[in-house]
Structure formats: C-alpha cells, structure tokens
Coordinates of C-alpha atoms in Angstrom, one line a residue:
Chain A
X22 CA -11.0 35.7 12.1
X23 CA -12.6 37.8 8.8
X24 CA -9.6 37.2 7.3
X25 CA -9.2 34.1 8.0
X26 CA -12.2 33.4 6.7
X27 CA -11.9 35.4 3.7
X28 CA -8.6 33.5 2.7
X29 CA -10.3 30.3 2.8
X30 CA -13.0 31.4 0.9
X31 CA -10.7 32.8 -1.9
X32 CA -8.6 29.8 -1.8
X33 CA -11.3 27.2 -2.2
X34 CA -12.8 29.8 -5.5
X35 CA -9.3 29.8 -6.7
X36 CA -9.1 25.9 -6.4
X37 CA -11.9 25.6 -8.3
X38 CA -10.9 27.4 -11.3
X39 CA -7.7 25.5 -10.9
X40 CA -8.9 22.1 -10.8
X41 CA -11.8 23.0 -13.7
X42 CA -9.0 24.5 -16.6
X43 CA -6.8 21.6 -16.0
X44 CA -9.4 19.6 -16.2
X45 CA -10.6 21.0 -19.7
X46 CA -7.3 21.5 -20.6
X47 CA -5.7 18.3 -19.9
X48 CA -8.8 16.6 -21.9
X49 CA -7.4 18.4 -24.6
X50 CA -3.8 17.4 -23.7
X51 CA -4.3 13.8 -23.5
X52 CA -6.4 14.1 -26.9
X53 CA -3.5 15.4 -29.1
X54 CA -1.0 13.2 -26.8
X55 CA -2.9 9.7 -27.8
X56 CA -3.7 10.9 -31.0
X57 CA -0.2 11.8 -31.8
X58 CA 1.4 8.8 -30.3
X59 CA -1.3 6.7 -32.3
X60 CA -0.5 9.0 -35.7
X61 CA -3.7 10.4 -36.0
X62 CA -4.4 14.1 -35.9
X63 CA -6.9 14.2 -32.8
X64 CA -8.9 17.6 -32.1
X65 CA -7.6 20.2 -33.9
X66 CA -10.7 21.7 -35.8
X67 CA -11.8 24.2 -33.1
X68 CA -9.3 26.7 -33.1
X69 CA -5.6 26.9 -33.3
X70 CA -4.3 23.4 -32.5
X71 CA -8.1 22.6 -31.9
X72 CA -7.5 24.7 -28.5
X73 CA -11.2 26.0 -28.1
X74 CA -12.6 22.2 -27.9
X75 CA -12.4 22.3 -23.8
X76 CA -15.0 25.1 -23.6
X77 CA -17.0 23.4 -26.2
X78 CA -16.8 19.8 -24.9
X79 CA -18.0 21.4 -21.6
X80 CA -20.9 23.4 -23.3
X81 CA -22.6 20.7 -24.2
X82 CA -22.3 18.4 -21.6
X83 CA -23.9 21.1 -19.4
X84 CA -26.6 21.4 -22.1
X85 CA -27.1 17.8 -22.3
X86 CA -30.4 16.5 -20.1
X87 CA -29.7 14.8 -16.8
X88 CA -31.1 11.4 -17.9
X89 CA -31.6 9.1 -14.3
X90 CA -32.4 6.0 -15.1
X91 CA -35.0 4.3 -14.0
X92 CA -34.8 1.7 -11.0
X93 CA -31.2 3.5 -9.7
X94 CA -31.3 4.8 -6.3
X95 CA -31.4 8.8 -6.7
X96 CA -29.9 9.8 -4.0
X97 CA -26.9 7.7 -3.7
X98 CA -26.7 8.2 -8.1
X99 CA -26.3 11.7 -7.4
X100 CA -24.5 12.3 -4.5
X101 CA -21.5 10.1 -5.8
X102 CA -20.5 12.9 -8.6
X103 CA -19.9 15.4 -6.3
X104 CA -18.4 13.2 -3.9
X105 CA -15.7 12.7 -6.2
X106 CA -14.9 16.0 -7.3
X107 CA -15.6 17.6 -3.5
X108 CA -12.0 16.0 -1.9
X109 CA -10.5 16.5 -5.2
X110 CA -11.0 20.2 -5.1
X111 CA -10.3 20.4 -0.7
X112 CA -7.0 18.8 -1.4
X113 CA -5.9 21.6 -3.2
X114 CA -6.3 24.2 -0.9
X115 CA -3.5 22.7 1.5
X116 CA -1.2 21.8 -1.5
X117 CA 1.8 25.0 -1.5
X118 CA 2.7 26.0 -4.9
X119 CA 5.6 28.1 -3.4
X120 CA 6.6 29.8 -0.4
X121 CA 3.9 32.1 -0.7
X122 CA 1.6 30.7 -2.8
X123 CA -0.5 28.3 -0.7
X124 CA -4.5 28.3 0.5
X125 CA -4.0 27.3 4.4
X126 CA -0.7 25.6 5.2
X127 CA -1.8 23.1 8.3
X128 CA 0.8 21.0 10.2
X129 CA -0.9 17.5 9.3
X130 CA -1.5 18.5 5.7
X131 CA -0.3 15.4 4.0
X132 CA -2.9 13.5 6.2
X133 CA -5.3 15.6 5.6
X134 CA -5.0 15.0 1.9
X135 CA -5.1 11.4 2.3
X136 CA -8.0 11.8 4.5
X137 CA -10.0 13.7 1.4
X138 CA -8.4 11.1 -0.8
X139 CA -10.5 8.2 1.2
X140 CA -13.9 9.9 0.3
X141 CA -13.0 9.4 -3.5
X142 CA -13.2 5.6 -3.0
X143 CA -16.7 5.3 -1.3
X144 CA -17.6 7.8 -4.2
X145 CA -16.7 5.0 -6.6
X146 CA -18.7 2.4 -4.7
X147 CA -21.8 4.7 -4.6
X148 CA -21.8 5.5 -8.0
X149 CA -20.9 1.7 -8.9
X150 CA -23.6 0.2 -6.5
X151 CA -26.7 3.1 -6.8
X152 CA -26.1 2.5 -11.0
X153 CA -28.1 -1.1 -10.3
X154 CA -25.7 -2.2 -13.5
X155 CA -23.9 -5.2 -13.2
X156 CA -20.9 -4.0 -15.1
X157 CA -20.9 -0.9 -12.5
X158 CA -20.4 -2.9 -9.8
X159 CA -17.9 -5.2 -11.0
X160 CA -16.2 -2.2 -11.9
X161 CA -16.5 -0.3 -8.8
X162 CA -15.7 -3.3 -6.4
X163 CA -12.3 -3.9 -8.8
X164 CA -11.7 0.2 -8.7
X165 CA -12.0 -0.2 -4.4
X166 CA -9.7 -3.0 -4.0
X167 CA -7.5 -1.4 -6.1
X168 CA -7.1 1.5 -4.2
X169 CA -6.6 -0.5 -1.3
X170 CA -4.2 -2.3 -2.1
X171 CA -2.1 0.6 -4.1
X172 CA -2.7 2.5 -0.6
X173 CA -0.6 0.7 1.6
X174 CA 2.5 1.3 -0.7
X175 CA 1.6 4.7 -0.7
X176 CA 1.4 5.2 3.3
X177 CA 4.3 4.0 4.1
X178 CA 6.8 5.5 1.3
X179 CA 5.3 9.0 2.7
X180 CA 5.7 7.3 6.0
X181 CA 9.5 7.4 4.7
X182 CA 9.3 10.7 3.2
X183 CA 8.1 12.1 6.6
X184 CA 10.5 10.5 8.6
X185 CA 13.2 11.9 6.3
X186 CA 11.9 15.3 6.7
X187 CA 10.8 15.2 10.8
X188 CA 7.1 16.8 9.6
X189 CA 4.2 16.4 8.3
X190 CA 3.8 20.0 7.1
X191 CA 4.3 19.6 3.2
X192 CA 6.0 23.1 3.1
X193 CA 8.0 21.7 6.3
X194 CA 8.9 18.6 4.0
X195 CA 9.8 21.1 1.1
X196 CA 12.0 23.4 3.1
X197 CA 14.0 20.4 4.2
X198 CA 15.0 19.5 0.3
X199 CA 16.1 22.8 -0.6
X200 CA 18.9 24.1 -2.0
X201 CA 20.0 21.9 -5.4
X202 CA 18.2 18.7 -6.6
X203 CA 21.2 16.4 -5.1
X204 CA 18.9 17.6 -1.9
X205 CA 15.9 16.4 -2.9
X206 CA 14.3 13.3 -1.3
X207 CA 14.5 11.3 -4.6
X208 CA 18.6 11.5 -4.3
X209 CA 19.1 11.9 -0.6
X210 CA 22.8 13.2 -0.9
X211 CA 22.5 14.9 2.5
X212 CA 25.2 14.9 5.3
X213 CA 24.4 11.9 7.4
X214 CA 21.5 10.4 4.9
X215 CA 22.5 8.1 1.9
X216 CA 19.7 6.0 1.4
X217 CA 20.4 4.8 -2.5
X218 CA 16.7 3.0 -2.6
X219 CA 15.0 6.7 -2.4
X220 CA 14.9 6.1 -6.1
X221 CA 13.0 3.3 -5.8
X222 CA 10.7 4.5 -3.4
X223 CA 10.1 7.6 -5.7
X224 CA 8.9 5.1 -8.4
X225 CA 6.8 3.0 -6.1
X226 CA 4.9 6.3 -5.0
X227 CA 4.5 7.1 -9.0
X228 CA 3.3 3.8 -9.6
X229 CA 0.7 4.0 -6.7
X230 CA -0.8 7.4 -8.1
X231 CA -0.7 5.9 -11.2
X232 CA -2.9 3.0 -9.7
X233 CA -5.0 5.2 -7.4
X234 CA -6.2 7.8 -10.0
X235 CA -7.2 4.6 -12.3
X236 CA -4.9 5.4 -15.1
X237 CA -3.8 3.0 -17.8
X238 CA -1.9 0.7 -17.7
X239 CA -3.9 0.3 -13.9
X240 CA -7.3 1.1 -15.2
X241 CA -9.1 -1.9 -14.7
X242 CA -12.3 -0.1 -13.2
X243 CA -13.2 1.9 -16.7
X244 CA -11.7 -1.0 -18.8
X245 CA -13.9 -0.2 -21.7
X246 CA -13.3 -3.5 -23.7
X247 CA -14.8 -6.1 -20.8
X248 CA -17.3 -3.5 -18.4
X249 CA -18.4 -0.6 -21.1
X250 CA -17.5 2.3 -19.0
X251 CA -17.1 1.0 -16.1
X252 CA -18.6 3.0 -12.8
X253 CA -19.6 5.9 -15.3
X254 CA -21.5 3.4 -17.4
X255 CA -25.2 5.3 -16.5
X256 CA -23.8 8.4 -16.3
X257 CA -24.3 11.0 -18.5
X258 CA -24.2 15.0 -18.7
X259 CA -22.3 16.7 -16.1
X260 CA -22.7 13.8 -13.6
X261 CA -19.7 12.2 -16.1
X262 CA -18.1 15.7 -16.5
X263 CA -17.6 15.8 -12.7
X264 CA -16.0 12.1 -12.7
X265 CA -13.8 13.2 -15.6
X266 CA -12.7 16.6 -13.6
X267 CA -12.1 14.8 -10.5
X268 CA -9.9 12.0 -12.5
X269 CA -7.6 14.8 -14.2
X270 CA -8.0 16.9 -10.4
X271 CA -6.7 13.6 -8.7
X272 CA -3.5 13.5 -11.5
X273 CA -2.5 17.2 -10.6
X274 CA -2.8 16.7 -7.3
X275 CA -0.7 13.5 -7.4
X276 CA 1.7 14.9 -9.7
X277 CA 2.1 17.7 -6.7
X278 CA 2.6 15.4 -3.8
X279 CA 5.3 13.3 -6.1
X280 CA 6.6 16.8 -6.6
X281 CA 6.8 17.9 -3.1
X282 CA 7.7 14.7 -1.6
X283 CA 10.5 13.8 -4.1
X284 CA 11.5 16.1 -6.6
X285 CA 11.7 19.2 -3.6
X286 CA 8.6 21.4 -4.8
X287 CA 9.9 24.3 -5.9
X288 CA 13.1 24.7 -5.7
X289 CA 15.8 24.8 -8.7
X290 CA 18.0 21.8 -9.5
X291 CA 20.6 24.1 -9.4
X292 CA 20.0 26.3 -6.8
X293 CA 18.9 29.8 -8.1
X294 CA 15.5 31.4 -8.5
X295 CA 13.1 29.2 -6.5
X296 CA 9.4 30.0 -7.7
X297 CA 6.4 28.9 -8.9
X298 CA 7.4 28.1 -12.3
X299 CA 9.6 25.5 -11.3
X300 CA 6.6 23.7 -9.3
X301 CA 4.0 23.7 -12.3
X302 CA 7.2 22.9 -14.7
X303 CA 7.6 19.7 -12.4
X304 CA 4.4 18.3 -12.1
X305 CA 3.3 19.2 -15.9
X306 CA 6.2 17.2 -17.0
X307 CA 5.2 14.2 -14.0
X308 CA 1.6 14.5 -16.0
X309 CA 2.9 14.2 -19.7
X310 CA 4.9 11.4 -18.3
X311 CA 1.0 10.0 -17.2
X312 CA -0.3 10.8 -20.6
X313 CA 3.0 8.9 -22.4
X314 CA 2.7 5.9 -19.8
X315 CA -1.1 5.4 -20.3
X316 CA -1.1 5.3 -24.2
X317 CA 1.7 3.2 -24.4
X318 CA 1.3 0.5 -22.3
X319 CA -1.3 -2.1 -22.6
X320 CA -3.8 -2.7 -19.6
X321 CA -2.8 -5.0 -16.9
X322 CA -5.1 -8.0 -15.6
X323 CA -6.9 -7.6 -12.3
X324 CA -4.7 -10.5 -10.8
X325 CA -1.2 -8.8 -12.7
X326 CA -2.4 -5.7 -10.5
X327 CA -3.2 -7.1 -7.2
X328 CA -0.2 -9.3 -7.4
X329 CA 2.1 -6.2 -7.9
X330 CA 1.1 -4.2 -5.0
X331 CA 0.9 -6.9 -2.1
X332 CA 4.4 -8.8 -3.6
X333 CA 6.7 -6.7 -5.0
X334 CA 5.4 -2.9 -3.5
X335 CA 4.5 -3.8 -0.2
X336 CA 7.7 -5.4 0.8
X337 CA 9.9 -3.1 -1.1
X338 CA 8.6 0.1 0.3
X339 CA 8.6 -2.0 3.9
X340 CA 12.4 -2.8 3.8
X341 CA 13.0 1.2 2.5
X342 CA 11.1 1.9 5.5
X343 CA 13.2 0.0 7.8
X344 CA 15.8 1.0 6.1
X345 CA 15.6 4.7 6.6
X346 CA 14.7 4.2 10.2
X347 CA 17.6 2.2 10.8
X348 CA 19.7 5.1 8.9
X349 CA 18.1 8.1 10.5
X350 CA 19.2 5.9 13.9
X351 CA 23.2 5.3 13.1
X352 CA 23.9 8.7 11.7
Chain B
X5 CA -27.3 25.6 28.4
X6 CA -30.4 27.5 29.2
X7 CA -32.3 29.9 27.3
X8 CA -30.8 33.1 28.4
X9 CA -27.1 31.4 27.1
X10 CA -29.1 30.7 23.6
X11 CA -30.1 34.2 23.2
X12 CA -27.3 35.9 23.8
X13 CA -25.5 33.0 21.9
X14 CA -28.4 34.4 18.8
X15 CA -27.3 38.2 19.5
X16 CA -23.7 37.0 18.6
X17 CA -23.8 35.0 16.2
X18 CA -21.2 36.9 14.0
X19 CA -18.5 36.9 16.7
X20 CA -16.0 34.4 16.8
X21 CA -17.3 32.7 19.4
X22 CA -20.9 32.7 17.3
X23 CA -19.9 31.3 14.1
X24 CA -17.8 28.6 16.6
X25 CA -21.1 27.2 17.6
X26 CA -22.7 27.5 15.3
X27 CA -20.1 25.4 12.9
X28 CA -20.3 23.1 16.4
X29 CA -24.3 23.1 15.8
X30 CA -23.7 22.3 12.0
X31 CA -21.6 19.3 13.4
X32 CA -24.2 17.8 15.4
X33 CA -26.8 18.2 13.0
X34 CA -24.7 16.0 10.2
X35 CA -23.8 13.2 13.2
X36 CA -27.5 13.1 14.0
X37 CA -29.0 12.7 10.5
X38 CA -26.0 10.8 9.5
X39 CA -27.2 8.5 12.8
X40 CA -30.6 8.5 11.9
X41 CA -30.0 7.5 8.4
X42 CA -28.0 4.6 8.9
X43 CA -30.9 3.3 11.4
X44 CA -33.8 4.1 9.4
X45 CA -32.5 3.3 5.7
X46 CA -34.3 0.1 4.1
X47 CA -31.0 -0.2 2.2
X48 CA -28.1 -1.8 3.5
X49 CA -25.9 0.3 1.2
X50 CA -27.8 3.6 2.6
X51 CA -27.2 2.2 5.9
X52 CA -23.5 2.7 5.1
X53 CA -23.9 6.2 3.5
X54 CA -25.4 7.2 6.8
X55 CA -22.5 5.5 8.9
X56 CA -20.2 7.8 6.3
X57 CA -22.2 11.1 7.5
X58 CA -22.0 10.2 10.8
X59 CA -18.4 9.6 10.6
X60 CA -17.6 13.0 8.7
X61 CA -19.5 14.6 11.9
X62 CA -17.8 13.0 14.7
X63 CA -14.5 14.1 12.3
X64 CA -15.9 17.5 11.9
X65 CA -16.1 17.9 15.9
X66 CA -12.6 16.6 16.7
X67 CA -11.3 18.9 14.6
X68 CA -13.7 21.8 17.0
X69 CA -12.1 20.5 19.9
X70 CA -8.4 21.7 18.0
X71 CA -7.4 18.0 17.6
X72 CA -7.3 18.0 13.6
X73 CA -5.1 15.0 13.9
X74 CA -7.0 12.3 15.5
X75 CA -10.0 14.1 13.3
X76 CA -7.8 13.6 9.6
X77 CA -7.1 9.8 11.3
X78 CA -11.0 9.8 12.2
X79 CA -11.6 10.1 8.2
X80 CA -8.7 8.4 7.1
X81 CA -9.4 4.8 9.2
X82 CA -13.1 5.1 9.5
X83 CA -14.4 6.7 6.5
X84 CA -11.5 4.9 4.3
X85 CA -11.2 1.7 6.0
X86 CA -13.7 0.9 7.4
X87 CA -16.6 1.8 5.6
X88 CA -15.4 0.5 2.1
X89 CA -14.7 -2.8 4.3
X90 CA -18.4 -2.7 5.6
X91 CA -20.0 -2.1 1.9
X92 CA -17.6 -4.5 0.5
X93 CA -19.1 -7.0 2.8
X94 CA -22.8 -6.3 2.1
X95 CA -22.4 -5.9 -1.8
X96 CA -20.4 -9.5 -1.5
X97 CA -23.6 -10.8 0.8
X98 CA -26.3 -8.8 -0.7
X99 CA -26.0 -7.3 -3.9
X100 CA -30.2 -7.9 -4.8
X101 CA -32.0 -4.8 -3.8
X102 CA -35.2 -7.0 -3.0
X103 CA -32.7 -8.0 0.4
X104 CA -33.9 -5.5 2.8
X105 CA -33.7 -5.6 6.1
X106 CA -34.9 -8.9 8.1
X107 CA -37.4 -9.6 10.4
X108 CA -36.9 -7.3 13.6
X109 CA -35.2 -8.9 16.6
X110 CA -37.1 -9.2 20.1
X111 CA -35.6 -5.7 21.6
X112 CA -37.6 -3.8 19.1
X113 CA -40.7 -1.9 19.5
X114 CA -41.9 -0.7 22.9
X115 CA -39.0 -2.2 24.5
X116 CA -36.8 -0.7 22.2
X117 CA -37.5 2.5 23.3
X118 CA -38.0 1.9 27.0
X119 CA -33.9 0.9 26.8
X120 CA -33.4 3.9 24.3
X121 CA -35.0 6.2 27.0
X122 CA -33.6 4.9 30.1
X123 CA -29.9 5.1 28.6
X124 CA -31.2 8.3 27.4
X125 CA -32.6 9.9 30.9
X126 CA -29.4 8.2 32.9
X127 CA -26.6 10.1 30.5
X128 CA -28.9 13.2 30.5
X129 CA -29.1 12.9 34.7
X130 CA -25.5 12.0 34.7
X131 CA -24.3 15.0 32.8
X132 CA -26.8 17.5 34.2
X133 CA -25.3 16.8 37.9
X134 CA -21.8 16.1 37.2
X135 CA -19.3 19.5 37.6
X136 CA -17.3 20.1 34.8
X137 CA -14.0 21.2 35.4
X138 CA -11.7 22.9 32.8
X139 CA -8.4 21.2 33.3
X140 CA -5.2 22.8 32.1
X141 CA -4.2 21.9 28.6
X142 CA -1.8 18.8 28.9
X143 CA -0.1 19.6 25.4
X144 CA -1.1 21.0 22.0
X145 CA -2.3 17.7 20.0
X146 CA 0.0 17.9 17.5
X147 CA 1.6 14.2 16.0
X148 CA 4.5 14.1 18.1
X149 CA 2.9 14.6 21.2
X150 CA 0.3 12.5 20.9
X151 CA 3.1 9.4 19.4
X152 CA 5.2 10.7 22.3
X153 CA 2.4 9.9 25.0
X154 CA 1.2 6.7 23.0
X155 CA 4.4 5.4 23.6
X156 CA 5.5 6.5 27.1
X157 CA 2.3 7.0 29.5
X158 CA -0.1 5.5 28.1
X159 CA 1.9 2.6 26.0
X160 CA 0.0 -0.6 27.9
X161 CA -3.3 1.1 26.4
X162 CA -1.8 1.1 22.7
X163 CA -0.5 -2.9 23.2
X164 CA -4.2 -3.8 24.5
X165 CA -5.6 -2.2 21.4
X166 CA -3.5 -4.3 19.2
X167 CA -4.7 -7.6 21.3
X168 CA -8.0 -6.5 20.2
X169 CA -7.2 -6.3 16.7
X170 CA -5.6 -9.6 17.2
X171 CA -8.5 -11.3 18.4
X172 CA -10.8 -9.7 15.7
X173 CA -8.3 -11.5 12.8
X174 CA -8.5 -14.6 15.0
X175 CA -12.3 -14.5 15.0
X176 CA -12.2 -13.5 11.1
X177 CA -9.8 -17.0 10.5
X178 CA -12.4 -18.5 12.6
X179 CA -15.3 -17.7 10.9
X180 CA -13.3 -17.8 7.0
X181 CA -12.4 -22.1 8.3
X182 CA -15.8 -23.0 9.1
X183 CA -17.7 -21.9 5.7
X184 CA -15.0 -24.4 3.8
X185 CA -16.2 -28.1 3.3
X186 CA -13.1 -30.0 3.7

C-alpha cells in the first residue's frame, strides 16, 4: 500500500516537471518555428539560440500581480486555470513511455484519459462565462462546441483502435503493434487484418487533436483578429501561464495517444532496440508537425469547422468502424 | 456505524483500511458540498459548477466500490456531456447575471422541509432495519464483463434505456417545433 502510494506520488511530481519544461520549452519551440517559417529571427537574445527565454518568460509572469477584474465572479475566474492544467497533468500519469516507464498502468486507461479530457472543456466555459466579457463567451461557447463535435470522431476511431487491439490497456494496445512498423495500427499488415482505411483513420484522430487542443488552423476560440484573446482575454499573470501550460500539456499528451494508438509507441520501425527514445522521437516529430501545420495554414471559419466534423469525419470514421468490425468478424 | 467503530476507525487511520475511509469520507464530503452548492448558488452557472462537484464525487465513490469503469464513464457522460449541455443551455437562455433565480415554487419553505425530512427519516429507518448481506462477487467489473452482461442478462434493460433516450429526442423535436412561427 506505502508503495503504492509512494509511486503515485512520485509519478504525479514527475508529471509535473514533465508537463511544466515542455510547456516552457515548446513556447520556445513554436517561437523560433513561426518566426523561421515567417523569416524573422524570433527569440534568440537570451542565450544560445535565445534558449534561456522559457525560464525568463515564466519569471515574470509569476512576478506579475494577479489583477481580477472587477464585476467577474472570483470563484469560478479562478478555479477555471487550474481546472485546465489539473486533467492535463492526471493524464500523464497513465500515459506509458515504454515498457517500464509508466506512472500507474490501469486496464481502462484510454477512458480514463478521455474522462480527464472532459474536465478541460467545462474549464473553458468557466473561464469564458466567470470573465463577464462578451468576447469570452463567444469564444468559450465556439471552443465547447468545438470540442464536441471533434469528440465524436475521436471516440469512435479509438473505438477502432481498441477493437483492433481487444483492450483498453494503452500498454495492452502497444504490445499488440509490436515488432516492425508494417505492425502498427496506422498500416495494419497483420495476418488476418488488412484494413487499407487505417490510414485514414490515423489522420482523422490527428485532425481531432488538432481541433480539440485549439490549434490553428482549428483555433477559432483564441482567434485573436475577431475575439482579442479569446477565453484568456481577462486573464493575466499565471492564471494565463496555466492556460498556456495546459494548451502545450494537451499537445504532448495528444501527440502520445496518436503515438500509441497508431504509430505503436515505442517500438522500432524496424524491429530492434525498443525504448524510450523512439516514443519521445515520435511524438516530438507529431508536435513539430503541429507547430508546421498551425503557421502554415490560415484559420478556418466556425461553419468550415463544424461542417468538417459532422460531414466528412463523422461518417468516415463510422464506415472504418464498421468496417473493422466486419473484418475482425470474417477473418 | 456507532461510536466504538469511529474510534477504533480514528486509532487506524494509517492502515489500509484507514486511509480507505477516509478517502470514502473525502468522497462524501465533495458530493455533499458539490450538492449543496448547486442548491444554494444564486447563479445559474454556479448551480452547474456544483452539479460538476457532485458528479466528480459520485465518480470518486464508484471508483471506491473497485468499479473504475462505470466511474471513468460517470465523468466521461456526465461531467462531459452533460454538464457542458446543461451550461450551454442556461448561457443560451440566460447570459445576464441580473437573471437569478425566480420566484420560489409552492413546495418551498416549511413544506419543503417537512418532504425533505420525511424522505429523509423513511431511507434512514429503511436502512437502519434492513440486513445487509455481502453477496459473493458476481465478476470483476472490468469492460468485457460488464458489455458481456449488458448484452446477455440484462439486454431488455439496455433496449429500455435507449426508448428513454428516444423519447427525450422526441420531447426535444417537440419542444424545438413549437417555438417556430410557421
């Protein structure tokens, strides 16, 4: 039970620190990635390749007052902050970075990360509503039914995933991809499963945590050009520093379920030295493909976005599903 | 439980079986205040919050009673479904903050609590006389056998809940045909 107990408590500290430096350090990665794709230099003053600027930034928006506005409702203003960042950071202690590497592997831990995952959303419609700021709400209302609608997809392509795989233990669903990548989910090359529209189901899940984490081109609840900043608009301080930590904590940890669910976790394309490495190679090369996606493409309109997940997702992923089932039946 | 239990319950508290209760404690505690705060609140919206606390308990003691599925489906349907559904619906009908609460309804008051503490002294009658036997686990309330029993024993329960759902889209056409002016 102690050490039970003990494990926990190490593995939530050590998702902590996780989630906090790729937080500060993805800031800085998505500075020098828009700033090079736009040919400008970005930060590179504080140190080599302006590396030290993470600390810095986070320095003083620590030292920075706490400014609540007037006529906001306190409670609700500052709960929503740590609402965000508090599933953000649970997730991670079910997510298995290898074989060994892993806070508490449960049976239902893809659930449970969608469970967490719901609290984010009322944490937008809080912090939306308890702003009293018209542009808030519009923002946070468009930021919900976003995430609605880009959930469904979601569901059922891990719906697929898990029927592949027989589990809903994400090492379970790992184990079951190993051993070369024409074993992974995303090219299902397995004796008695060829289902050629994995590939497609692996880029409708991208697409939804694209759409769920509020990146561009799907970032219509922080779209700075119609609603300022969106839900954040009154925030200021760390209440926005946890927002921004729980954004980048949502990418890794949907970069990690794309990884584990499609591109087999971590084992080798090619068969030799499973690890670690090869998991954080994977999802840091799913996250630069975030950061080249979101400065590249223009922003979508609210009706472009709704439009795309109940038309052309929905059904999709709901004929893959049926045709997996009907797949997993013959053979 | 009586007082002796509660002591020795107090004595240990660092056993297993201590921090158990006391985590079930912790459970009740949130389910109550998250209760009480989506009765009390003047604010629609921290009517909801409450509703959201509540949930997260009722969640939190599932997963106590070693079902941490239907708990994760617990937060995933009603804290992610249908909560945002409920605040969507009162920030569509209300967004003012001057729209409080309206006018109390006839059950309120004295008679309020006359119902509150009949229902209250029945249940607490009910459960003080009643034996409770521990029956034999019937499986381990993992996924499969819970879709396994869903689908065999206990399918006719499963179909009625989907007539229900049925009706409550029926009602919601219903309702959506009458507020148009054609």
């Amino acid at each position: 039970m102690s050490l039970t107990l003990l494990n926990v408590i190490v593995a939530v500290i050590i998702a902590i620190a996780f989630a906090a430096l790729n937080a500060a350090y993805l800031v800085w990665a998505e500075r020098r990635g828009a700033a090079r794709i736009q040919r400008r230099p970005g930060p590179n003053i504080n140190g080599p390749f302006g590396l030290f600027q993470p600390p810095l930034d986070g320095v003083k928006l620590m030292a920075k007052q706490l400014l609540i506005p007037g006529g906001v409702d306190k409670v609700l203003f500052m709960a929503a902050p740590v609402l965000a960042m508090a599933p953000a950071i649970t997730s991670f202690v079910t997510l298995p970075f290898s074989d060994l590497i892993v806070g508490h592997n449960m049976h239902i831990g893809i659930l449970l990360i969608f469970a967490f995952a719901s609290i984010g959303g009322m944490s937008l419609l809080f912090a939306g509503w308890s702003s009293r700021n018209k542009y808030s709400m519009m923002s946070s209302v468009r930021a919900v039914s976003q995430a609605i609608a880009y959930e469904i997809p979601m569901l059922i392509t891990v719906i697929t995933v898990v029927m592949i795989a027989g589990t809903t233990d994400l090492m379970g669903i790992v184990k079951g991809q190993m051993g070369g990548f024409w074993h992974w989910n995303i090219f299902p090359f397995k004796a008695g499963l060829f289902n050629p529209l994995m590939l497609m189901s692996f880029l409708i899940f991208f697409t939804c945590s694209l759409a769920e984490t509020n990146r561009a081109p799907f970032d219509l609840g922080e779209a700075e050009s119609e609603l300022v900043a969106g839900f954040h608009t009154e925030y200021g301080s760390m209440g926005f520093g946890l927002f921004f930590m729980a954004e980048y904590a949502n990418i890794v940890i949907g970069a990690s379920l794309t990884t584990i669910l499609f591109l087999g976790g971590w084992d080798c394309p090619f068969g030799f030295f499973p690890g670690v490495w090869w998991f954080l190679l994977k999802i840091y090369l799913l996250i630069a493909s975030f950061i080249w996606i979101r400065w590249t493409f223009p922003r979508t309109t609210i009706y472009g976005l709704l439009n795309l997940s109940w038309k052309i997702l929905i059904p999709l992923s709901l004929f893959n599903l049926l045709l997996t089932a009907g797949l997993l039946k013959v053979f | 439980m009586n007082s002796s239990f509660l002591m020795s319950q107090a004595h240990a508290l660092f056993s297993a079986d201590g921090l158990a209760g006391l985590i079930f404690l912790i459970m009740v505690a949130v389910m109550l205040i998250g209760g009480l705060m989506a009765c009390t609140s003047e604010r629609l919206v921290r009517c909801v919050a409450g509703l959201v606390v509540c949930f997260v308990g009722v969640a939190g003691i599932y997963f106590y009673l070693n079902s941490p599925f239907v708990a994760t489906m617990q937060m995933l349907i009603y804290v992610g479904a249908v909560s945002v559904t409920i605040s969507f619906a009162i920030m569509l009908a209300a967004p003012e903050q001057s729209k409080k609460i309206g006018p109390s309804g006839p059950l309120s008051g004295p008679l309020g609590f006359l119902t509150a503490g009949l229902i209250f002294g029945g249940l607490a009658v009910l459960g003080c006389r009643t034996v409770w036997p521990v029956k034999p686990k019937i499986n381990s309330g993992t996924m499969e056998d819970i879709g396994a029993q869903l689908l065999q024993n206990y399918s006719m329960v499963f179909e009625l809940v989907s007539v229900v759902l049925l009706i409550a889209i029926l009602g919601a056409i219903i309702l959506a045909r009458g507020g148009r002016n054609t």
